[in-house]
């Protein structure tokens, strides 16, 4: 089972993984892990001249330490350029992670998440380059992409300049668990936010003179739920999901200052997802209508109402590749050669693949053992990690 021409040093791959898991690099603070990955690539034989950073961080609207890490490996045989991608950052819950080996797993200490999402991908791409160079394996031109701020909005992939990818025609993104799963599509997301400006008043002396921004928000969300826009959304053959993530005040503070004051300001932020961006937008507009209706229902004693400012914009586009797409065919062939049974998956979560596809590089996402991600129970399944490494190696070397 597998390609006998490819020899994977499993111990070396696991060493890379343990090292990367030990380097803190939460979203937006990727400089240290980028340096660790760069150092590992140089030690693997990748020339320093082939390792570079772009300036995507200068276009990301929130502070970000470094740009995307990009590595160019010249081909040793003709063929279309391949792109392999993963992300450098972890969720904040991974700060202070202490990885350790426990049987066929790598686990944390139970107080933080581990960071297998996506240090597994970082290790896969490094062992890929190391193995190709060590064994002088024939392969087409390859670009390795390590993005920043994936966990906080796919920013690195979004702000990437496609010209930096060297004309890659297809991409394999490493960001999943089960190597049998092949993610070929994902939903798009629309973000929305609303500011509600009411009027403060003493809630005991003259509550009728106030306009409660809290009440406007509560009535609006109840209205959205009644109209079928909250949670799982199915309307006229379209489907999607929505959520309200933030209900607070200014600058991350609580909505309101005291129980004896009618709340004069509330900020609410939510999202809508769907396989079609048009329906994600429709969900956001459903929430907008609910807030406008609630605005007219909450008045002071003189009939004045709150000011409501609602805005929404796309966060990332959906995509969906069919089984005839060259990158899907390539992945299917490699998986079959390894004895895997391809399970074509459409994800309800966004991936760097959403933006890479938008940039003109059809992208599939493969798994490499990350499990229970974004929780203190997170672990890496080492047999699945090794299979992810083998799959990436085979994808880099097989011929169409």
Tab-separated table of C-alpha atoms in Angstrom:
chain	number	residue	atom	x	y	z
A	1	UNK	CA	0.000	0.000	0.000
A	2	UNK	CA	1.421	3.335	-1.062
A	3	UNK	CA	4.258	4.249	-3.373
A	4	UNK	CA	7.400	2.228	-2.556
A	5	UNK	CA	9.555	4.945	-4.153
A	6	UNK	CA	8.686	7.309	-1.307
A	7	UNK	CA	10.399	6.814	2.037
A	8	UNK	CA	8.918	8.793	4.917
A	9	UNK	CA	11.030	9.366	8.010
A	10	UNK	CA	8.175	9.239	10.511
A	11	UNK	CA	10.413	10.064	13.470
A	12	UNK	CA	11.722	13.187	11.738
A	13	UNK	CA	8.180	14.261	10.865
A	14	UNK	CA	7.081	13.831	14.486
A	15	UNK	CA	10.133	15.748	15.704
A	16	UNK	CA	9.177	18.684	13.478
A	17	UNK	CA	5.633	18.522	14.799
A	18	UNK	CA	6.677	18.463	18.463
A	19	UNK	CA	9.017	21.390	17.905
A	20	UNK	CA	6.363	23.479	16.158
A	21	UNK	CA	3.727	22.682	18.777
A	22	UNK	CA	6.124	24.035	21.401
A	23	UNK	CA	6.441	27.431	19.705
A	24	UNK	CA	3.754	29.903	20.680
A	25	UNK	CA	2.170	31.747	17.786
A	26	UNK	CA	-1.433	32.746	18.301
A	27	UNK	CA	-3.232	34.520	15.508
A	28	UNK	CA	-1.547	37.795	14.628
A	29	UNK	CA	1.648	36.847	16.500
A	30	UNK	CA	3.254	34.450	14.035
A	31	UNK	CA	6.829	35.791	13.925
A	32	UNK	CA	8.305	33.111	16.215
A	33	UNK	CA	6.674	30.137	14.495
A	34	UNK	CA	7.527	31.591	11.072
A	35	UNK	CA	11.170	31.780	12.175
A	36	UNK	CA	11.060	28.183	13.463
A	37	UNK	CA	9.590	26.918	10.191
A	38	UNK	CA	12.106	28.913	8.142
A	39	UNK	CA	14.977	27.516	10.199
A	40	UNK	CA	13.714	23.949	9.749
A	41	UNK	CA	13.444	24.458	5.997
A	42	UNK	CA	17.007	25.778	5.773
A	43	UNK	CA	18.281	22.812	7.787
A	44	UNK	CA	16.396	20.528	5.396
A	45	UNK	CA	18.409	21.956	2.517
A	46	UNK	CA	16.111	24.658	1.158
A	47	UNK	CA	18.287	27.611	0.080
A	48	UNK	CA	17.720	30.800	2.058
A	49	UNK	CA	17.108	32.560	-1.262
A	50	UNK	CA	14.037	30.373	-1.825
A	51	UNK	CA	12.426	31.438	1.474
A	52	UNK	CA	10.634	34.796	1.584
A	53	UNK	CA	7.837	36.748	3.224
A	54	UNK	CA	5.196	38.787	1.458
A	55	UNK	CA	3.707	42.061	2.726
A	56	UNK	CA	0.154	40.823	3.312
A	57	UNK	CA	0.379	41.916	6.959
A	58	UNK	CA	0.511	45.537	5.789
A	59	UNK	CA	-2.939	45.110	4.249
A	60	UNK	CA	-4.524	43.187	7.110
A	61	UNK	CA	-6.767	45.585	9.082
A	62	UNK	CA	-5.630	44.308	12.502
A	63	UNK	CA	-2.061	44.197	13.898
A	64	UNK	CA	-0.092	41.282	12.447
A	65	UNK	CA	3.598	40.632	13.121
A	66	UNK	CA	4.647	39.224	9.774
A	67	UNK	CA	3.512	38.428	6.271
A	68	UNK	CA	2.838	35.045	4.716
A	69	UNK	CA	5.836	32.728	4.423
A	70	UNK	CA	6.398	31.548	0.839
A	71	UNK	CA	8.905	28.942	-0.343
A	72	UNK	CA	9.733	28.104	-3.962
A	73	UNK	CA	11.078	24.663	-4.871
A	74	UNK	CA	12.216	24.359	-8.503
A	75	UNK	CA	10.890	21.335	-10.327
A	76	UNK	CA	13.065	18.359	-11.188
A	77	UNK	CA	10.699	17.314	-13.951
A	78	UNK	CA	8.190	19.170	-16.133
A	79	UNK	CA	4.662	19.689	-14.933
A	80	UNK	CA	2.245	22.345	-13.715
A	81	UNK	CA	3.312	24.159	-10.549
A	82	UNK	CA	1.734	22.766	-7.391
A	83	UNK	CA	0.882	24.819	-4.336
A	84	UNK	CA	0.856	23.287	-0.844
A	85	UNK	CA	-0.595	25.503	1.864
A	86	UNK	CA	-1.214	25.595	5.596
A	87	UNK	CA	-1.459	28.298	8.269
A	88	UNK	CA	1.038	29.354	10.916
A	89	UNK	CA	-1.299	30.711	13.577
A	90	UNK	CA	-3.282	29.030	16.308
A	91	UNK	CA	-6.326	30.164	18.282
A	92	UNK	CA	-5.548	32.151	21.477
A	93	UNK	CA	-6.545	29.152	23.619
A	94	UNK	CA	-3.277	27.508	22.507
A	95	UNK	CA	-1.085	30.064	24.294
A	96	UNK	CA	1.253	28.255	26.681
A	97	UNK	CA	0.611	24.801	25.222
A	98	UNK	CA	2.853	22.024	26.572
A	99	UNK	CA	2.811	19.100	24.110
A	100	UNK	CA	3.766	15.602	25.176
A	101	UNK	CA	3.654	12.147	23.657
A	102	UNK	CA	0.942	9.819	24.977
A	103	UNK	CA	0.929	6.535	23.074
A	104	UNK	CA	-0.076	7.196	19.491
A	105	UNK	CA	-1.158	10.743	20.306
A	106	UNK	CA	0.378	14.090	21.102
A	107	UNK	CA	-1.652	15.806	23.811
A	108	UNK	CA	-1.503	18.951	25.927
A	109	UNK	CA	-1.737	19.336	29.675
A	110	UNK	CA	-5.486	19.938	29.689
A	111	UNK	CA	-5.309	23.663	30.461
A	112	UNK	CA	-4.872	24.944	26.894
A	113	UNK	CA	-5.627	23.844	23.379
A	114	UNK	CA	-2.686	22.111	21.675
A	115	UNK	CA	-2.220	23.855	18.334
A	116	UNK	CA	-2.420	20.817	16.090
A	117	UNK	CA	-4.565	23.164	14.028
A	118	UNK	CA	-2.421	23.840	12.166
A	119	UNK	CA	1.050	22.913	13.312
A	120	UNK	CA	0.304	19.521	11.777
A	121	UNK	CA	0.181	21.314	8.430
A	122	UNK	CA	3.434	23.146	9.121
A	123	UNK	CA	5.165	19.841	9.903
A	124	UNK	CA	3.707	18.168	6.799
A	125	UNK	CA	5.013	20.903	4.499
A	126	UNK	CA	8.462	20.879	6.097
A	127	UNK	CA	8.823	17.087	5.913
A	128	UNK	CA	7.577	17.281	2.327
A	129	UNK	CA	10.417	19.625	1.349
A	130	UNK	CA	12.942	17.665	3.427
A	131	UNK	CA	11.998	14.323	1.852
A	132	UNK	CA	11.975	15.628	-1.717
A	133	UNK	CA	15.460	17.070	-1.276
A	134	UNK	CA	16.933	14.191	0.734
A	135	UNK	CA	15.847	11.514	-1.718
A	136	UNK	CA	16.069	13.661	-4.854
A	137	UNK	CA	12.507	12.700	-5.784
A	138	UNK	CA	11.230	13.854	-9.186
A	139	UNK	CA	8.541	16.509	-8.848
A	140	UNK	CA	7.142	19.511	-10.732
A	141	UNK	CA	7.762	23.072	-9.493
A	142	UNK	CA	6.275	23.481	-6.007
A	143	UNK	CA	5.352	26.502	-3.907
A	144	UNK	CA	4.836	26.156	-0.160
A	145	UNK	CA	2.569	28.733	1.468
A	146	UNK	CA	2.314	29.312	5.231
A	147	UNK	CA	-0.373	31.918	5.882
A	148	UNK	CA	-0.951	34.234	8.833
A	149	UNK	CA	-4.160	35.093	10.679
A	150	UNK	CA	-6.207	32.207	9.304
A	151	UNK	CA	-7.925	31.698	12.645
A	152	UNK	CA	-9.075	35.301	12.950
A	153	UNK	CA	-10.643	35.720	9.519
A	154	UNK	CA	-8.554	34.053	6.779
A	155	UNK	CA	-6.722	37.378	6.482
A	156	UNK	CA	-3.389	36.094	5.206
A	157	UNK	CA	-4.967	34.174	2.351
A	158	UNK	CA	-7.363	37.024	1.596
A	159	UNK	CA	-4.613	39.644	1.328
A	160	UNK	CA	-2.255	37.372	-0.613
A	161	UNK	CA	-1.090	38.630	-3.992
A	162	UNK	CA	-1.820	35.727	-6.404
A	163	UNK	CA	1.251	36.714	-8.414
A	164	UNK	CA	3.375	35.481	-5.487
A	165	UNK	CA	2.193	31.918	-6.115
A	166	UNK	CA	4.287	31.514	-9.253
A	167	UNK	CA	1.415	30.521	-11.510
A	168	UNK	CA	0.329	27.483	-9.501
A	169	UNK	CA	-2.568	25.691	-11.158
A	170	UNK	CA	-3.799	23.684	-8.176
A	171	UNK	CA	-3.380	23.622	-4.410
A	172	UNK	CA	-3.387	21.078	-1.596
A	173	UNK	CA	-4.222	22.732	1.717
A	174	UNK	CA	-3.308	20.754	4.860
A	175	UNK	CA	-5.870	21.630	7.540
A	176	UNK	CA	-7.960	18.670	8.682
A	177	UNK	CA	-7.981	15.419	10.619
A	178	UNK	CA	-8.942	12.283	8.704
A	179	UNK	CA	-6.774	11.600	5.632
A	180	UNK	CA	-9.803	9.859	4.083
A	181	UNK	CA	-11.643	13.202	4.022
A	182	UNK	CA	-11.124	15.430	1.016
A	183	UNK	CA	-12.662	18.865	1.512
A	184	UNK	CA	-13.740	20.059	-1.927
A	185	UNK	CA	-15.928	23.015	-0.953
A	186	UNK	CA	-16.970	25.288	1.875
A	187	UNK	CA	-19.585	27.851	2.774
A	188	UNK	CA	-19.132	31.577	2.387
A	189	UNK	CA	-19.642	34.013	5.237
A	190	UNK	CA	-21.217	37.449	5.610
A	191	UNK	CA	-20.430	39.441	8.753
A	192	UNK	CA	-22.836	41.985	10.189
A	193	UNK	CA	-22.743	44.459	13.040
A	194	UNK	CA	-25.153	46.961	14.527
A	195	UNK	CA	-24.832	49.977	16.786
A	196	UNK	CA	-27.882	50.983	18.802
A	197	UNK	CA	-27.922	54.442	20.358
A	198	UNK	CA	-30.740	54.859	22.847
A	199	UNK	CA	-31.191	57.448	25.591
A	200	UNK	CA	-30.049	57.210	29.187
A	201	UNK	CA	-32.403	57.926	32.054
A	202	UNK	CA	-32.696	57.015	35.713
A	203	UNK	CA	-34.387	53.635	35.673
A	204	UNK	CA	-36.056	54.182	39.033
A	205	UNK	CA	-37.031	57.848	38.843
A	206	UNK	CA	-38.014	58.165	35.164
A	207	UNK	CA	-37.577	54.974	33.140
A	208	UNK	CA	-40.167	56.209	30.652
A	209	UNK	CA	-37.801	59.002	29.599
A	210	UNK	CA	-35.157	56.531	28.499
A	211	UNK	CA	-34.769	54.478	25.332
A	212	UNK	CA	-33.177	51.149	26.184
A	213	UNK	CA	-30.635	50.072	23.604
A	214	UNK	CA	-30.532	46.708	25.374
A	215	UNK	CA	-34.241	46.224	24.856
A	216	UNK	CA	-34.011	47.169	21.183
A	217	UNK	CA	-31.306	44.543	20.723
A	218	UNK	CA	-33.226	41.886	22.626
A	219	UNK	CA	-36.470	42.536	20.721
A	220	UNK	CA	-34.579	42.463	17.418
A	221	UNK	CA	-32.926	39.131	18.119
A	222	UNK	CA	-36.221	37.626	19.235
A	223	UNK	CA	-37.789	38.905	16.001
A	224	UNK	CA	-34.976	37.400	13.919
A	225	UNK	CA	-35.533	34.079	15.632
A	226	UNK	CA	-39.295	34.206	15.025
A	227	UNK	CA	-38.716	34.936	11.344
A	228	UNK	CA	-36.392	31.949	10.982
A	229	UNK	CA	-33.121	33.843	10.544
A	230	UNK	CA	-31.348	32.549	13.656
A	231	UNK	CA	-29.308	29.330	13.916
A	232	UNK	CA	-30.029	26.859	11.139
A	233	UNK	CA	-31.774	28.743	8.341
A	234	UNK	CA	-33.773	27.039	5.580
A	235	UNK	CA	-35.940	29.129	3.288
A	236	UNK	CA	-37.297	28.444	-0.201
A	237	UNK	CA	-34.688	25.806	-0.988
A	238	UNK	CA	-31.751	27.834	0.305
A	239	UNK	CA	-29.881	26.938	3.460
A	240	UNK	CA	-27.405	28.517	5.820
A	241	UNK	CA	-26.614	29.315	9.431
A	242	UNK	CA	-26.333	32.408	11.587
A	243	UNK	CA	-25.088	33.398	15.000
A	244	UNK	CA	-24.765	36.383	17.294
A	245	UNK	CA	-21.300	36.411	18.787
A	246	UNK	CA	-20.942	39.768	20.550
A	247	UNK	CA	-23.545	41.718	22.531
A	248	UNK	CA	-21.828	44.492	24.445
A	249	UNK	CA	-20.825	48.100	24.672
A	250	UNK	CA	-18.045	50.334	23.484
A	251	UNK	CA	-14.436	49.162	23.235
A	252	UNK	CA	-15.203	45.646	24.442
A	253	UNK	CA	-16.926	46.841	27.598
A	254	UNK	CA	-20.281	45.643	28.874
A	255	UNK	CA	-23.481	47.158	27.534
A	256	UNK	CA	-24.516	49.677	30.190
A	257	UNK	CA	-22.803	50.852	33.350
A	258	UNK	CA	-25.308	50.278	36.140
A	259	UNK	CA	-28.724	48.765	36.843
A	260	UNK	CA	-30.226	52.156	37.668
A	261	UNK	CA	-29.492	53.645	34.263
A	262	UNK	CA	-31.425	52.880	31.099
A	263	UNK	CA	-28.780	51.573	28.663
A	264	UNK	CA	-28.024	54.129	25.984
A	265	UNK	CA	-25.607	52.129	23.782
A	266	UNK	CA	-25.263	48.560	22.552
A	267	UNK	CA	-22.974	46.991	19.949
A	268	UNK	CA	-23.899	43.617	18.471
A	269	UNK	CA	-21.920	41.541	15.988
A	270	UNK	CA	-22.916	38.374	14.174
A	271	UNK	CA	-22.387	36.241	11.111
A	272	UNK	CA	-24.274	34.413	8.391
A	273	UNK	CA	-22.997	31.436	6.369
A	274	UNK	CA	-24.294	29.663	3.301
A	275	UNK	CA	-23.107	27.640	0.306
A	276	UNK	CA	-24.245	30.650	-1.735
A	277	UNK	CA	-23.021	34.109	-0.808
A	278	UNK	CA	-26.326	35.607	-1.970
A	279	UNK	CA	-28.202	33.676	0.706
A	280	UNK	CA	-25.645	34.585	3.370
A	281	UNK	CA	-26.377	38.195	2.422
A	282	UNK	CA	-30.110	37.506	2.608
A	283	UNK	CA	-29.695	36.179	6.154
A	284	UNK	CA	-27.801	39.320	7.156
A	285	UNK	CA	-30.555	41.454	5.651
A	286	UNK	CA	-33.111	39.427	7.603
A	287	UNK	CA	-31.350	40.532	10.781
A	288	UNK	CA	-31.286	44.108	9.507
A	289	UNK	CA	-35.054	44.079	9.030
A	290	UNK	CA	-35.476	42.673	12.543
A	291	UNK	CA	-33.450	45.513	14.051
A	292	UNK	CA	-35.392	48.131	12.128
A	293	UNK	CA	-38.667	46.641	13.338
A	294	UNK	CA	-37.437	46.540	16.933
A	295	UNK	CA	-36.276	50.146	16.665
A	296	UNK	CA	-39.841	51.233	16.006
A	297	UNK	CA	-41.244	49.216	18.901
A	298	UNK	CA	-39.147	50.725	21.710
A	299	UNK	CA	-40.010	54.376	22.445
A	300	UNK	CA	-39.705	56.901	25.224
A	301	UNK	CA	-42.639	58.819	26.692
A	302	UNK	CA	-42.518	61.317	23.807
A	303	UNK	CA	-42.425	58.680	21.086
A	304	UNK	CA	-38.734	59.035	20.267
A	305	UNK	CA	-36.895	55.935	19.106
A	306	UNK	CA	-33.287	54.746	19.088
A	307	UNK	CA	-30.807	55.288	16.293
A	308	UNK	CA	-29.844	51.981	14.679
A	309	UNK	CA	-26.886	51.657	12.307
A	310	UNK	CA	-26.643	48.220	10.682
A	311	UNK	CA	-23.827	47.234	8.313
A	312	UNK	CA	-22.863	43.958	6.665
A	313	UNK	CA	-20.153	42.788	4.301
A	314	UNK	CA	-18.747	39.526	2.902
A	315	UNK	CA	-15.996	37.879	4.933
A	316	UNK	CA	-15.047	35.135	2.489
A	317	UNK	CA	-16.613	33.563	-0.620
A	318	UNK	CA	-17.978	30.022	-0.903
A	319	UNK	CA	-16.566	27.491	-3.358
A	320	UNK	CA	-17.332	23.968	-4.509
A	321	UNK	CA	-15.179	21.778	-6.780
A	322	UNK	CA	-16.631	18.828	-8.648
A	323	UNK	CA	-14.880	15.497	-8.978
A	324	UNK	CA	-13.655	16.271	-12.497
A	325	UNK	CA	-11.544	19.223	-11.328
A	326	UNK	CA	-7.849	18.365	-11.942
A	327	UNK	CA	-6.834	18.863	-8.297
A	328	UNK	CA	-9.691	16.648	-7.103
A	329	UNK	CA	-8.701	13.972	-9.613
A	330	UNK	CA	-5.067	14.190	-8.494
A	331	UNK	CA	-6.001	13.906	-4.835
A	332	UNK	CA	-8.387	11.023	-5.505
A	333	UNK	CA	-5.672	9.133	-7.372
A	334	UNK	CA	-3.127	9.630	-4.586
A	335	UNK	CA	-5.564	8.661	-1.848
A	336	UNK	CA	-6.555	5.515	-3.719
A	337	UNK	CA	-2.912	4.553	-4.202
A	338	UNK	CA	-2.465	4.792	-0.412
A	339	UNK	CA	-5.456	2.548	0.214
A	340	UNK	CA	-7.630	5.412	1.440
A	341	UNK	CA	-11.314	5.773	0.576
A	342	UNK	CA	-11.935	9.371	-0.527
A	343	UNK	CA	-14.823	10.981	1.320
A	344	UNK	CA	-15.729	14.206	-0.488
A	345	UNK	CA	-16.658	16.822	2.106
A	346	UNK	CA	-18.366	20.202	1.882
A	347	UNK	CA	-17.341	22.177	4.968
A	348	UNK	CA	-19.581	24.447	7.014
A	349	UNK	CA	-16.482	26.335	8.169
A	350	UNK	CA	-14.265	28.660	6.194
A	351	UNK	CA	-10.743	27.694	5.111
A	352	UNK	CA	-7.811	29.373	3.416
A	353	UNK	CA	-9.034	27.297	0.471
A	354	UNK	CA	-11.985	29.699	0.099
A	355	UNK	CA	-9.656	32.568	-0.774
A	356	UNK	CA	-7.098	30.502	-2.672
A	357	UNK	CA	-9.895	29.295	-4.923
A	358	UNK	CA	-11.075	32.903	-5.302
A	359	UNK	CA	-7.497	33.838	-6.287
A	360	UNK	CA	-7.755	31.375	-9.167
A	361	UNK	CA	-6.065	28.312	-7.651
A	362	UNK	CA	-8.551	25.427	-7.208
A	363	UNK	CA	-7.840	23.999	-3.766
A	364	UNK	CA	-8.628	20.813	-1.872
A	365	UNK	CA	-7.959	20.342	1.831
A	366	UNK	CA	-6.536	17.139	3.285
A	367	UNK	CA	-6.263	15.866	6.862
A	368	UNK	CA	-3.188	15.145	8.964
A	369	UNK	CA	-4.433	14.131	12.389
A	370	UNK	CA	-5.559	17.300	14.174
A	371	UNK	CA	-8.481	16.441	16.486
A	372	UNK	CA	-10.779	18.155	19.022
A	373	UNK	CA	-9.435	21.465	17.747
A	374	UNK	CA	-10.039	24.733	19.604
A	375	UNK	CA	-10.629	22.872	22.881
A	376	UNK	CA	-8.507	21.867	25.878
A	377	UNK	CA	-9.080	18.267	24.768
A	378	UNK	CA	-7.213	18.804	21.496
A	379	UNK	CA	-4.746	16.131	20.388
A	380	UNK	CA	-2.894	14.929	17.303
A	381	UNK	CA	-3.515	11.386	16.082
A	382	UNK	CA	-0.008	10.317	15.047
A	383	UNK	CA	-0.959	7.486	12.640
A	384	UNK	CA	-3.256	9.948	10.845
A	385	UNK	CA	-0.494	12.547	10.877
A	386	UNK	CA	1.926	10.090	9.262
A	387	UNK	CA	-0.673	9.218	6.634
A	388	UNK	CA	-1.182	12.921	5.922
A	389	UNK	CA	2.559	13.243	5.369
A	390	UNK	CA	2.561	10.276	2.980
A	391	UNK	CA	-0.427	11.689	1.114
A	392	UNK	CA	1.263	15.070	0.657
A	393	UNK	CA	4.447	13.368	-0.587
A	394	UNK	CA	2.540	11.291	-3.079
A	395	UNK	CA	0.541	14.306	-4.272
A	396	UNK	CA	3.823	16.103	-4.949
A	397	UNK	CA	5.335	13.325	-7.023
A	398	UNK	CA	2.650	11.417	-8.927
A	399	UNK	CA	2.101	12.150	-12.590
A	400	UNK	CA	-1.335	12.822	-14.049
